[in-house]
Amino acid sequence: MSHTLVERTGALALDIDAQRLLRRVEELGRIGADPATGGVTRTGFSPADREARAYLMDEARTAGLFPAVDAAGNIVVRQRHTRRPTADRQVVMMGSHLDTVVDGGRLDGAYGVIAALEVLQTVVESGIALPREPVAIAFANEEGALFPQPFWGSMAVAGRIAELPREPCDHQGRPLREALRLAGGDLDALGSASWPRQSVAAYLELHVEQGPVLERSGSRIGVVEAITGRIVLTLEIRGAAGHSGTTPMEARSDALAAAARVVLAAEHIAGRRKLCRVATVGRLAPHPNTPNTIAGTVRMTVDLRDTDVWRAGDAEEALRTMLCDIAEATGTEIEVVAETRSDPVSTDRRLRAAIAGSAEELGLLHEELPSGAGHDAQFMADIAPIGMIFVPSIGGVSHVPEENTAPEDLVAGARVLLRSALRTIGLEEL
Ligand code: HGY
Ligand code: MN
Ligand code: MN
């Protein structure tokens, strides 16, 4: 692996400021924290998300760096010169997301953003001139927990503007336009958030594993080989509301009873038939949701995942067939009212080698593994080679208040990100 372009600069001797990294992780983790549960809620473009964004931009400015918000609401942090990147003035981008799920953890996304800022600040403070500019980014609305377009910001950077809803709304139908403006974005200028072709030489994302693999094997670093594909169908089930006491069973079109069958169908598709790796109903909203009224409508989501796009497709087809059968059996109408898709992607061989080589140089046991979670990296793969670094999750849990990673692993991951970024910046053949 030739990274001589950087070796001569002495940059590979740089180290991050571990205490600064851990301080920022803790400070950021307090924003949107719920003392009752210990969880963090910073759904995309919510007031808590805006507070976290302001924190990141303040830290960047204090570090003498230049944060800027693009039209999609992404925060891009650069060093002094802000010349527009082009194919012959490339950047190496590092980042993740600040937004969270509801009552989630303080590391999912946020850790990767703080580590990217730490790496950028370390390089800029060294004064070492590098052949490519390192850039840190906080992608907007990766989770899609409030406004249900996950990977919003990375889709915009990757130029997938056409795939974004024209007038996006949250789950209650409230428009995104104003919330995006308050975050510094502009719904009418989304196209300006995409980066010129070839301007990003590579994208690296550091993230907590969110699963049990590294903890079980004892590896300190995960070299991600592929990121799962994901299909999320939003269903509307329409039955007939009615009095729970006076409506005979045979005269009902119970939307919630139909929804229950959909939940079991999703479990059956992945759990029993194993058509895809996992299937989950995470959101289920009956109306009117009162004890003595038969539910007239239900809104729910079905999340299907697999690293093989054909298997995910087979699972979707099986589900759609089962939805027809359930509708007929329950006398309801079941409509797919929205769907979001992200294809499985592989990481770049050269970046995997840079990550593995960096872990080895730092004496850290590492292994290759797939990601069962989706990440902004899988959209950045549209415009650049991608690499992903995992650190162990204690108990293998995430998207819950108990999400945690040992401080020494947080520091180790950031050190691998620094070294991998420097190796990548020095790669002649990108
Ligand atoms: O859902 C996911 O896989 C990620 O957390 N957005
Ligand atoms: Mn997540
Ligand atoms: Mn994440």
Tab-separated table of C-alpha atoms and ligand atoms in Angstrom:
chain	number	residue	atom	x	y	z
A	1	MET	CA	0.000	0.000	0.000
A	2	SER	CA	1.758	3.175	-1.124
A	3	HIS	CA	0.921	6.115	1.009
A	4	THR	CA	4.346	7.749	0.529
A	5	LEU	CA	2.656	11.033	-0.373
A	6	VAL	CA	1.937	11.396	3.322
A	7	GLU	CA	4.827	9.518	4.922
A	8	ARG	CA	7.292	12.204	3.907
A	9	THR	CA	5.185	14.874	5.645
A	10	GLY	CA	5.575	13.204	9.051
A	11	ALA	CA	1.775	13.279	9.440
A	12	LEU	CA	1.633	9.605	10.382
A	13	ALA	CA	3.274	10.540	13.698
A	14	LEU	CA	0.266	12.710	14.621
A	15	ASP	CA	-2.094	11.652	17.401
A	16	ILE	CA	-5.559	12.832	18.380
A	17	ASP	CA	-6.309	14.630	21.658
A	18	ALA	CA	-8.089	11.807	23.489
A	19	GLN	CA	-9.427	13.945	26.334
A	20	ARG	CA	-10.861	16.513	23.897
A	21	LEU	CA	-12.580	13.705	21.975
A	22	LEU	CA	-14.122	12.172	25.116
A	23	ARG	CA	-15.143	15.593	26.485
A	24	ARG	CA	-17.035	16.405	23.275
A	25	VAL	CA	-18.715	12.991	23.170
A	26	GLU	CA	-19.981	13.547	26.709
A	27	GLU	CA	-21.043	17.162	26.132
A	28	LEU	CA	-22.886	16.283	22.950
A	29	GLY	CA	-24.512	13.303	24.673
A	30	ARG	CA	-26.178	15.654	27.144
A	31	ILE	CA	-28.116	17.434	24.383
A	32	GLY	CA	-31.543	15.818	24.054
A	33	ALA	CA	-30.823	13.486	26.973
A	34	ASP	CA	-33.808	12.302	29.048
A	35	PRO	CA	-32.752	11.949	32.727
A	36	ALA	CA	-35.696	9.624	33.334
A	37	THR	CA	-34.555	7.016	30.794
A	38	GLY	CA	-30.892	7.932	30.171
A	39	GLY	CA	-31.766	7.915	26.482
A	40	VAL	CA	-31.134	10.634	23.906
A	41	THR	CA	-33.818	12.025	21.596
A	42	ARG	CA	-32.578	14.370	18.870
A	43	THR	CA	-34.834	13.506	15.936
A	44	GLY	CA	-33.747	15.139	12.678
A	45	PHE	CA	-34.487	18.896	12.477
A	46	SER	CA	-36.054	18.947	15.954
A	47	PRO	CA	-35.078	21.712	18.422
A	48	ALA	CA	-32.736	19.260	20.206
A	49	ASP	CA	-31.113	18.392	16.869
A	50	ARG	CA	-30.632	22.101	16.175
A	51	GLU	CA	-29.009	22.489	19.597
A	52	ALA	CA	-26.573	19.664	18.812
A	53	ARG	CA	-25.794	21.243	15.450
A	54	ALA	CA	-25.082	24.575	17.131
A	55	TYR	CA	-22.777	22.813	19.601
A	56	LEU	CA	-20.784	21.200	16.797
A	57	MET	CA	-20.466	24.484	14.897
A	58	ASP	CA	-19.346	26.334	18.043
A	59	GLU	CA	-16.691	23.679	18.740
A	60	ALA	CA	-15.513	23.898	15.137
A	61	ARG	CA	-15.238	27.689	15.245
A	62	THR	CA	-13.445	27.585	18.601
A	63	ALA	CA	-10.982	25.206	16.954
A	64	GLY	CA	-10.404	27.794	14.221
A	65	LEU	CA	-12.238	25.747	11.602
A	66	PHE	CA	-14.998	26.834	9.249
A	67	PRO	CA	-18.419	25.129	9.608
A	68	ALA	CA	-21.015	25.798	6.913
A	69	VAL	CA	-24.579	24.506	6.476
A	70	ASP	CA	-25.630	23.395	3.010
A	71	ALA	CA	-29.151	23.565	1.570
A	72	ALA	CA	-30.005	20.076	2.837
A	73	GLY	CA	-28.942	21.024	6.356
A	74	ASN	CA	-25.642	19.118	6.338
A	75	ILE	CA	-22.857	20.753	8.369
A	76	VAL	CA	-19.576	20.736	6.431
A	77	VAL	CA	-16.458	21.669	8.445
A	78	ARG	CA	-13.385	22.714	6.500
A	79	GLN	CA	-10.027	24.312	7.139
A	80	ARG	CA	-9.180	27.825	6.130
A	81	HIS	CA	-9.408	27.775	2.375
A	82	THR	CA	-12.930	27.197	1.215
A	83	ARG	CA	-12.200	26.809	-2.489
A	84	ARG	CA	-14.873	24.692	-4.193
A	85	PRO	CA	-13.588	21.119	-4.417
A	86	THR	CA	-13.066	19.875	-7.939
A	87	ALA	CA	-11.744	16.715	-9.563
A	88	ASP	CA	-8.190	18.070	-9.304
A	89	ARG	CA	-8.632	19.620	-5.859
A	90	GLN	CA	-10.134	16.620	-4.089
A	91	VAL	CA	-11.125	16.193	-0.471
A	92	VAL	CA	-11.182	13.146	1.788
A	93	MET	CA	-14.453	13.374	3.679
A	94	MET	CA	-15.106	11.895	7.132
A	95	GLY	CA	-18.336	12.071	9.099
A	96	SER	CA	-21.612	10.606	10.241
A	97	HIS	CA	-24.857	12.069	11.675
A	98	LEU	CA	-25.971	13.985	14.804
A	99	ASP	CA	-29.640	13.088	14.764
A	100	THR	CA	-30.913	10.095	16.750
A	101	VAL	CA	-33.899	7.797	17.012
A	102	VAL	CA	-36.379	8.379	19.852
A	103	ASP	CA	-34.863	7.487	23.260
A	104	GLY	CA	-31.728	6.178	21.575
A	105	GLY	CA	-28.045	6.217	22.460
A	106	ARG	CA	-25.504	9.036	22.648
A	107	LEU	CA	-22.940	7.406	20.316
A	108	ASP	CA	-24.855	6.303	17.180
A	109	GLY	CA	-23.719	8.865	14.596
A	110	ALA	CA	-22.536	11.493	17.085
A	111	TYR	CA	-19.325	9.592	17.864
A	112	GLY	CA	-18.348	9.507	14.193
A	113	VAL	CA	-18.991	13.242	13.786
A	114	ILE	CA	-16.948	14.151	16.879
A	115	ALA	CA	-14.122	11.859	15.770
A	116	ALA	CA	-14.129	13.426	12.299
A	117	LEU	CA	-13.894	16.900	13.866
A	118	GLU	CA	-11.053	15.665	16.098
A	119	VAL	CA	-9.109	14.275	13.133
A	120	LEU	CA	-9.602	17.465	11.111
A	121	GLN	CA	-8.543	19.654	14.042
A	122	THR	CA	-5.474	17.467	14.730
A	123	VAL	CA	-4.335	17.742	11.105
A	124	VAL	CA	-4.983	21.489	10.833
A	125	GLU	CA	-3.256	22.226	14.168
A	126	SER	CA	-0.179	20.350	12.920
A	127	GLY	CA	0.149	22.791	10.033
A	128	ILE	CA	1.173	19.908	7.788
A	129	ALA	CA	0.198	20.453	4.138
A	130	LEU	CA	-1.417	17.336	2.649
A	131	PRO	CA	-2.068	16.411	-0.994
A	132	ARG	CA	-5.822	16.248	-0.372
A	133	GLU	CA	-7.944	18.344	2.020
A	134	PRO	CA	-9.557	16.500	4.948
A	135	VAL	CA	-13.198	17.566	5.503
A	136	ALA	CA	-15.625	16.682	8.328
A	137	ILE	CA	-19.375	16.427	7.767
A	138	ALA	CA	-22.478	15.941	9.913
A	139	PHE	CA	-25.188	14.584	7.617
A	140	ALA	CA	-28.733	15.772	8.300
A	141	ASN	CA	-31.596	13.456	9.247
A	142	GLU	CA	-29.886	10.101	8.806
A	143	GLU	CA	-32.405	8.241	10.975
A	144	GLY	CA	-35.560	9.721	9.490
A	145	ALA	CA	-37.182	9.377	12.922
A	146	LEU	CA	-39.371	12.476	12.563
A	147	PHE	CA	-39.229	13.337	8.859
A	148	PRO	CA	-39.375	9.855	7.339
A	149	GLN	CA	-36.744	10.271	4.655
A	150	PRO	CA	-33.727	8.555	6.219
A	151	PHE	CA	-30.249	9.418	4.845
A	152	TRP	CA	-31.682	12.800	3.769
A	153	GLY	CA	-28.396	14.689	3.920
A	154	SER	CA	-26.169	12.032	2.368
A	155	MET	CA	-28.678	11.524	-0.445
A	156	ALA	CA	-28.466	15.251	-1.143
A	157	VAL	CA	-24.630	15.279	-1.112
A	158	ALA	CA	-24.643	12.238	-3.412
A	159	GLY	CA	-26.873	14.080	-5.862
A	160	ARG	CA	-29.967	11.946	-5.312
A	161	ILE	CA	-32.097	15.063	-5.054
A	162	ALA	CA	-34.691	13.678	-7.464
A	163	GLU	CA	-35.396	10.815	-5.039
A	164	LEU	CA	-36.218	13.156	-2.158
A	165	PRO	CA	-39.884	14.034	-1.553
A	166	ARG	CA	-40.856	17.359	-3.150
A	167	GLU	CA	-42.655	18.630	-0.060
A	168	PRO	CA	-41.399	16.336	2.724
A	169	CYS	CA	-43.517	16.175	5.868
A	170	ASP	CA	-43.139	14.552	9.252
A	171	HIS	CA	-45.228	11.584	10.411
A	172	GLN	CA	-48.005	13.954	11.384
A	173	GLY	CA	-47.982	15.655	7.986
A	174	ARG	CA	-46.160	18.798	9.198
A	175	PRO	CA	-43.978	20.219	6.377
A	176	LEU	CA	-40.179	20.040	6.600
A	177	ARG	CA	-39.678	23.394	4.862
A	178	GLU	CA	-39.650	25.602	7.989
A	179	ALA	CA	-37.751	23.138	10.188
A	180	LEU	CA	-35.093	22.858	7.453
A	181	ARG	CA	-34.864	26.658	7.179
A	182	LEU	CA	-34.400	26.964	10.942
A	183	ALA	CA	-31.509	24.491	10.615
A	184	GLY	CA	-29.925	26.688	7.953
A	185	GLY	CA	-31.096	24.732	4.906
A	186	ASP	CA	-33.212	25.715	1.921
A	187	LEU	CA	-35.694	23.276	0.387
A	188	ASP	CA	-35.677	25.208	-2.869
A	189	ALA	CA	-31.907	24.930	-3.318
A	190	LEU	CA	-31.323	21.242	-2.506
A	191	GLY	CA	-29.400	20.767	-5.754
A	192	SER	CA	-26.607	22.986	-4.425
A	193	ALA	CA	-25.897	20.422	-1.688
A	194	SER	CA	-24.558	17.839	-4.142
A	195	TRP	CA	-20.779	17.680	-4.614
A	196	PRO	CA	-19.080	17.848	-8.041
A	197	ARG	CA	-18.208	14.459	-9.572
A	198	GLN	CA	-14.761	13.208	-8.523
A	199	SER	CA	-14.397	16.024	-5.958
A	200	VAL	CA	-14.539	13.545	-3.070
A	201	ALA	CA	-11.577	11.181	-3.322
A	202	ALA	CA	-12.904	8.959	-0.527
A	203	TYR	CA	-15.400	8.915	2.324
A	204	LEU	CA	-14.606	7.336	5.714
A	205	GLU	CA	-17.140	6.772	8.508
A	206	LEU	CA	-16.371	5.726	12.071
A	207	HIS	CA	-19.349	4.254	13.922
A	208	VAL	CA	-20.223	2.074	16.892
A	209	GLU	CA	-20.961	-1.453	15.669
A	210	GLN	CA	-24.454	-1.521	17.202
A	211	GLY	CA	-24.235	-5.316	17.287
A	212	PRO	CA	-22.481	-8.107	19.271
A	213	VAL	CA	-19.796	-9.335	16.840
A	214	LEU	CA	-16.701	-7.404	17.983
A	215	GLU	CA	-17.471	-7.786	21.694
A	216	ARG	CA	-17.900	-11.555	21.260
A	217	SER	CA	-14.697	-12.026	19.239
A	218	GLY	CA	-12.561	-9.624	21.284
A	219	SER	CA	-11.611	-7.552	18.230
A	220	ARG	CA	-11.101	-3.854	18.944
A	221	ILE	CA	-11.714	-2.614	15.376
A	222	GLY	CA	-14.259	-3.698	12.759
A	223	VAL	CA	-13.342	-3.271	9.089
A	224	VAL	CA	-16.753	-3.066	7.430
A	225	GLU	CA	-16.942	-5.092	4.218
A	226	ALA	CA	-20.572	-4.337	3.212
A	227	ILE	CA	-23.566	-2.311	4.418
A	228	THR	CA	-27.037	-3.852	4.391
A	229	GLY	CA	-29.730	-2.857	1.969
A	230	ARG	CA	-33.028	-1.725	3.444
A	231	ILE	CA	-36.624	-1.374	2.270
A	232	VAL	CA	-39.064	0.517	4.520
A	233	LEU	CA	-42.735	0.353	3.503
A	234	THR	CA	-45.191	2.694	5.216
A	235	LEU	CA	-48.637	1.089	5.194
A	236	GLU	CA	-52.076	2.568	5.723
A	237	ILE	CA	-54.667	0.003	6.759
A	238	ARG	CA	-58.268	1.206	6.395
A	239	GLY	CA	-61.089	-0.678	8.118
A	240	ALA	CA	-64.217	0.531	9.876
A	241	ALA	CA	-64.179	2.169	13.277
A	242	GLY	CA	-66.989	1.088	15.567
A	243	HIS	CA	-68.246	0.567	19.079
A	244	SER	CA	-66.264	-2.224	20.740
A	245	GLY	CA	-69.326	-3.351	22.674
A	246	THR	CA	-72.073	-3.307	20.135
A	247	THR	CA	-70.330	-4.369	16.902
A	248	PRO	CA	-70.630	-8.137	16.388
A	249	MET	CA	-67.329	-9.881	15.610
A	250	GLU	CA	-68.518	-11.073	12.207
A	251	ALA	CA	-69.458	-7.515	11.251
A	252	ARG	CA	-66.047	-5.942	11.847
A	253	SER	CA	-63.290	-4.590	9.589
A	254	ASP	CA	-60.792	-4.173	12.375
A	255	ALA	CA	-57.682	-2.299	11.109
A	256	LEU	CA	-55.678	-3.182	14.222
A	257	ALA	CA	-56.478	-6.889	13.901
A	258	ALA	CA	-55.253	-6.670	10.302
A	259	ALA	CA	-52.113	-4.833	11.483
A	260	ALA	CA	-51.436	-7.613	13.974
A	261	ARG	CA	-51.429	-10.090	11.104
A	262	VAL	CA	-48.975	-7.843	9.217
A	263	VAL	CA	-46.630	-7.844	12.227
A	264	LEU	CA	-46.700	-11.661	12.288
A	265	ALA	CA	-46.272	-11.781	8.495
A	266	ALA	CA	-43.074	-9.712	8.737
A	267	GLU	CA	-41.767	-11.978	11.492
A	268	HIS	CA	-42.713	-15.060	9.417
A	269	ILE	CA	-40.937	-13.794	6.266
A	270	ALA	CA	-37.581	-13.280	7.995
A	271	GLY	CA	-37.823	-15.525	11.045
A	272	ARG	CA	-39.432	-18.691	9.648
A	273	ARG	CA	-39.032	-18.472	5.860
A	274	LYS	CA	-35.684	-16.640	6.114
A	275	LEU	CA	-36.343	-14.774	2.880
A	276	CYS	CA	-34.287	-11.836	4.202
A	277	ARG	CA	-32.004	-11.377	7.183
A	278	VAL	CA	-34.326	-9.291	9.354
A	279	ALA	CA	-37.817	-7.772	9.199
A	280	THR	CA	-39.256	-5.357	11.749
A	281	VAL	CA	-42.458	-3.434	12.422
A	282	GLY	CA	-41.131	-0.484	14.417
A	283	ARG	CA	-43.944	2.053	14.078
A	284	LEU	CA	-47.620	1.246	14.564
A	285	ALA	CA	-50.209	3.992	15.024
A	286	PRO	CA	-53.874	2.919	15.335
A	287	HIS	CA	-56.654	5.477	15.155
A	288	PRO	CA	-58.473	6.496	17.246
A	289	ASN	CA	-56.397	4.377	19.682
A	290	THR	CA	-59.035	4.286	22.449
A	291	PRO	CA	-60.009	1.224	24.478
A	292	ASN	CA	-63.669	1.022	23.466
A	293	THR	CA	-63.449	1.833	19.753
A	294	ILE	CA	-62.520	-0.626	17.026
A	295	ALA	CA	-59.529	0.878	15.159
A	296	GLY	CA	-60.678	2.344	11.855
A	297	THR	CA	-57.177	2.996	10.483
A	298	VAL	CA	-53.613	2.011	11.270
A	299	ARG	CA	-50.362	3.545	9.965
A	300	MET	CA	-47.366	1.282	10.298
A	301	THR	CA	-43.906	0.619	8.867
A	302	VAL	CA	-42.269	-2.626	7.785
A	303	ASP	CA	-38.444	-2.575	7.620
A	304	LEU	CA	-36.863	-5.379	5.523
A	305	ARG	CA	-33.091	-5.816	5.348
A	306	ASP	CA	-30.468	-7.931	3.667
A	307	THR	CA	-26.980	-7.447	2.240
A	308	ASP	CA	-28.269	-9.229	-0.886
A	309	VAL	CA	-30.555	-6.967	-2.925
A	310	TRP	CA	-32.343	-9.958	-4.543
A	311	ARG	CA	-33.214	-11.508	-1.194
A	312	ALA	CA	-34.613	-8.194	0.033
A	313	GLY	CA	-36.670	-8.022	-3.168
A	314	ASP	CA	-37.990	-11.549	-2.673
A	315	ALA	CA	-38.988	-10.676	0.874
A	316	GLU	CA	-40.789	-7.543	-0.306
A	317	GLU	CA	-42.670	-9.520	-2.933
A	318	ALA	CA	-43.708	-12.132	-0.363
A	319	LEU	CA	-44.877	-9.402	1.992
A	320	ARG	CA	-46.947	-7.650	-0.680
A	321	THR	CA	-48.669	-10.960	-1.485
A	322	MET	CA	-49.424	-11.517	2.199
A	323	LEU	CA	-50.831	-7.988	2.494
A	324	CYS	CA	-53.413	-8.818	-0.193
A	325	ASP	CA	-54.408	-11.990	1.637
A	326	ILE	CA	-54.671	-10.168	4.977
A	327	ALA	CA	-56.793	-7.383	3.484
A	328	GLU	CA	-59.199	-9.927	2.015
A	329	ALA	CA	-59.383	-11.978	5.217
A	330	THR	CA	-60.075	-8.928	7.400
A	331	GLY	CA	-62.242	-6.883	5.044
A	332	THR	CA	-59.771	-3.993	5.140
A	333	GLU	CA	-57.823	-2.045	2.546
A	334	ILE	CA	-54.026	-2.077	2.875
A	335	GLU	CA	-52.121	0.536	0.880
A	336	VAL	CA	-48.359	1.152	0.665
A	337	VAL	CA	-48.400	4.931	1.065
A	338	ALA	CA	-44.623	5.500	1.129
A	339	GLU	CA	-41.433	3.530	0.608
A	340	THR	CA	-37.746	4.271	1.072
A	341	ARG	CA	-34.983	2.086	-0.272
A	342	SER	CA	-31.240	1.875	0.202
A	343	ASP	CA	-29.242	-0.689	-1.742
A	344	PRO	CA	-26.577	-2.829	-0.110
A	345	VAL	CA	-23.089	-1.561	-0.914
A	346	SER	CA	-19.570	-2.903	-0.566
A	347	THR	CA	-16.747	-0.840	0.854
A	348	ASP	CA	-13.618	-0.151	-1.177
A	349	ARG	CA	-10.811	-2.740	-1.022
A	350	ARG	CA	-8.113	-0.035	-0.793
A	351	LEU	CA	-9.854	1.681	2.121
A	352	ARG	CA	-10.373	-1.620	3.908
A	353	ALA	CA	-6.628	-2.191	3.567
A	354	ALA	CA	-5.907	1.328	4.876
A	355	ILE	CA	-8.131	0.692	7.918
A	356	ALA	CA	-6.717	-2.784	8.602
A	357	GLY	CA	-3.146	-1.521	8.152
A	358	SER	CA	-3.815	1.374	10.531
A	359	ALA	CA	-5.278	-0.954	13.162
A	360	GLU	CA	-2.240	-3.225	12.835
A	361	GLU	CA	0.200	-0.317	13.223
A	362	LEU	CA	-1.677	0.662	16.382
A	363	GLY	CA	-1.565	-2.907	17.688
A	364	LEU	CA	-5.346	-3.307	17.572
A	365	LEU	CA	-6.970	-6.666	16.837
A	366	HIS	CA	-9.361	-6.200	13.917
A	367	GLU	CA	-11.729	-8.231	11.773
A	368	GLU	CA	-13.932	-7.759	8.723
A	369	LEU	CA	-17.711	-7.828	9.182
A	370	PRO	CA	-20.896	-6.643	7.432
A	371	SER	CA	-23.055	-3.848	8.819
A	372	GLY	CA	-26.672	-4.783	9.676
A	373	ALA	CA	-27.360	-1.100	10.196
A	374	GLY	CA	-27.701	1.355	7.353
A	375	HIS	CA	-25.317	4.308	7.160
A	376	ASP	CA	-24.771	7.539	5.249
A	377	ALA	CA	-21.730	5.836	3.720
A	378	GLN	CA	-23.984	3.727	1.516
A	379	PHE	CA	-25.180	6.847	-0.307
A	380	MET	CA	-21.718	8.389	-0.400
A	381	ALA	CA	-20.773	5.218	-2.303
A	382	ASP	CA	-22.580	6.797	-5.284
A	383	ILE	CA	-19.828	9.415	-5.637
A	384	ALA	CA	-16.733	8.070	-3.885
A	385	PRO	CA	-14.973	4.943	-2.615
A	386	ILE	CA	-16.148	4.343	0.983
A	387	GLY	CA	-14.614	2.835	4.081
A	388	MET	CA	-16.259	2.173	7.459
A	389	ILE	CA	-14.628	1.562	10.834
A	390	PHE	CA	-16.506	-0.018	13.766
A	391	VAL	CA	-15.717	-0.060	17.454
A	392	PRO	CA	-17.343	-2.558	19.860
A	393	SER	CA	-20.788	-1.879	21.368
A	394	ILE	CA	-21.109	-3.017	24.977
A	395	GLY	CA	-23.753	-5.747	25.087
A	396	GLY	CA	-24.168	-5.341	21.329
A	397	VAL	CA	-27.080	-2.932	21.797
A	398	SER	CA	-27.992	0.334	20.096
A	399	HIS	CA	-31.011	2.573	19.467
A	400	VAL	CA	-31.601	2.212	23.227
A	401	PRO	CA	-30.446	4.263	26.248
A	402	GLU	CA	-28.030	1.467	27.236
A	403	GLU	CA	-25.960	1.995	24.041
A	404	ASN	CA	-22.336	2.337	25.159
A	405	THR	CA	-18.702	1.786	24.175
A	406	ALA	CA	-15.639	1.745	26.433
A	407	PRO	CA	-13.749	5.080	26.398
A	408	GLU	CA	-10.528	3.333	25.374
A	409	ASP	CA	-12.363	1.892	22.350
A	410	LEU	CA	-13.745	5.323	21.442
A	411	VAL	CA	-10.171	6.664	21.500
A	412	ALA	CA	-8.786	3.672	19.573
A	413	GLY	CA	-11.404	4.097	16.864
A	414	ALA	CA	-10.584	7.774	16.436
A	415	ARG	CA	-6.863	6.950	16.198
A	416	VAL	CA	-7.644	4.424	13.439
A	417	LEU	CA	-9.775	7.046	11.667
A	418	LEU	CA	-6.885	9.561	11.790
A	419	ARG	CA	-4.355	7.107	10.431
A	420	SER	CA	-6.761	5.676	7.815
A	421	ALA	CA	-7.615	9.181	6.620
A	422	LEU	CA	-3.920	10.072	6.301
A	423	ARG	CA	-3.178	6.852	4.432
A	424	THR	CA	-6.163	7.530	2.160
A	425	ILE	CA	-5.103	11.147	1.548
A	426	GLY	CA	-1.724	9.780	0.454
A	427	LEU	CA	-3.094	7.141	-1.896
A	428	GLU	CA	-1.895	7.976	-5.380
A	429	GLU	CA	-4.317	5.718	-7.192
A	430	LEU	CA	-7.680	7.036	-5.857
B	1	HGY	O1	-31.698	2.108	10.775
B	1	HGY	C1	-30.502	2.059	10.608
B	1	HGY	O2	-29.956	1.068	10.197
B	1	HGY	C2	-29.657	3.268	10.938
B	1	HGY	O3	-29.589	3.372	12.315
B	1	HGY	N1	-30.196	4.461	10.359
B	2	MN	MN	-29.091	4.579	13.993
B	3	MN	MN	-25.984	5.650	12.714
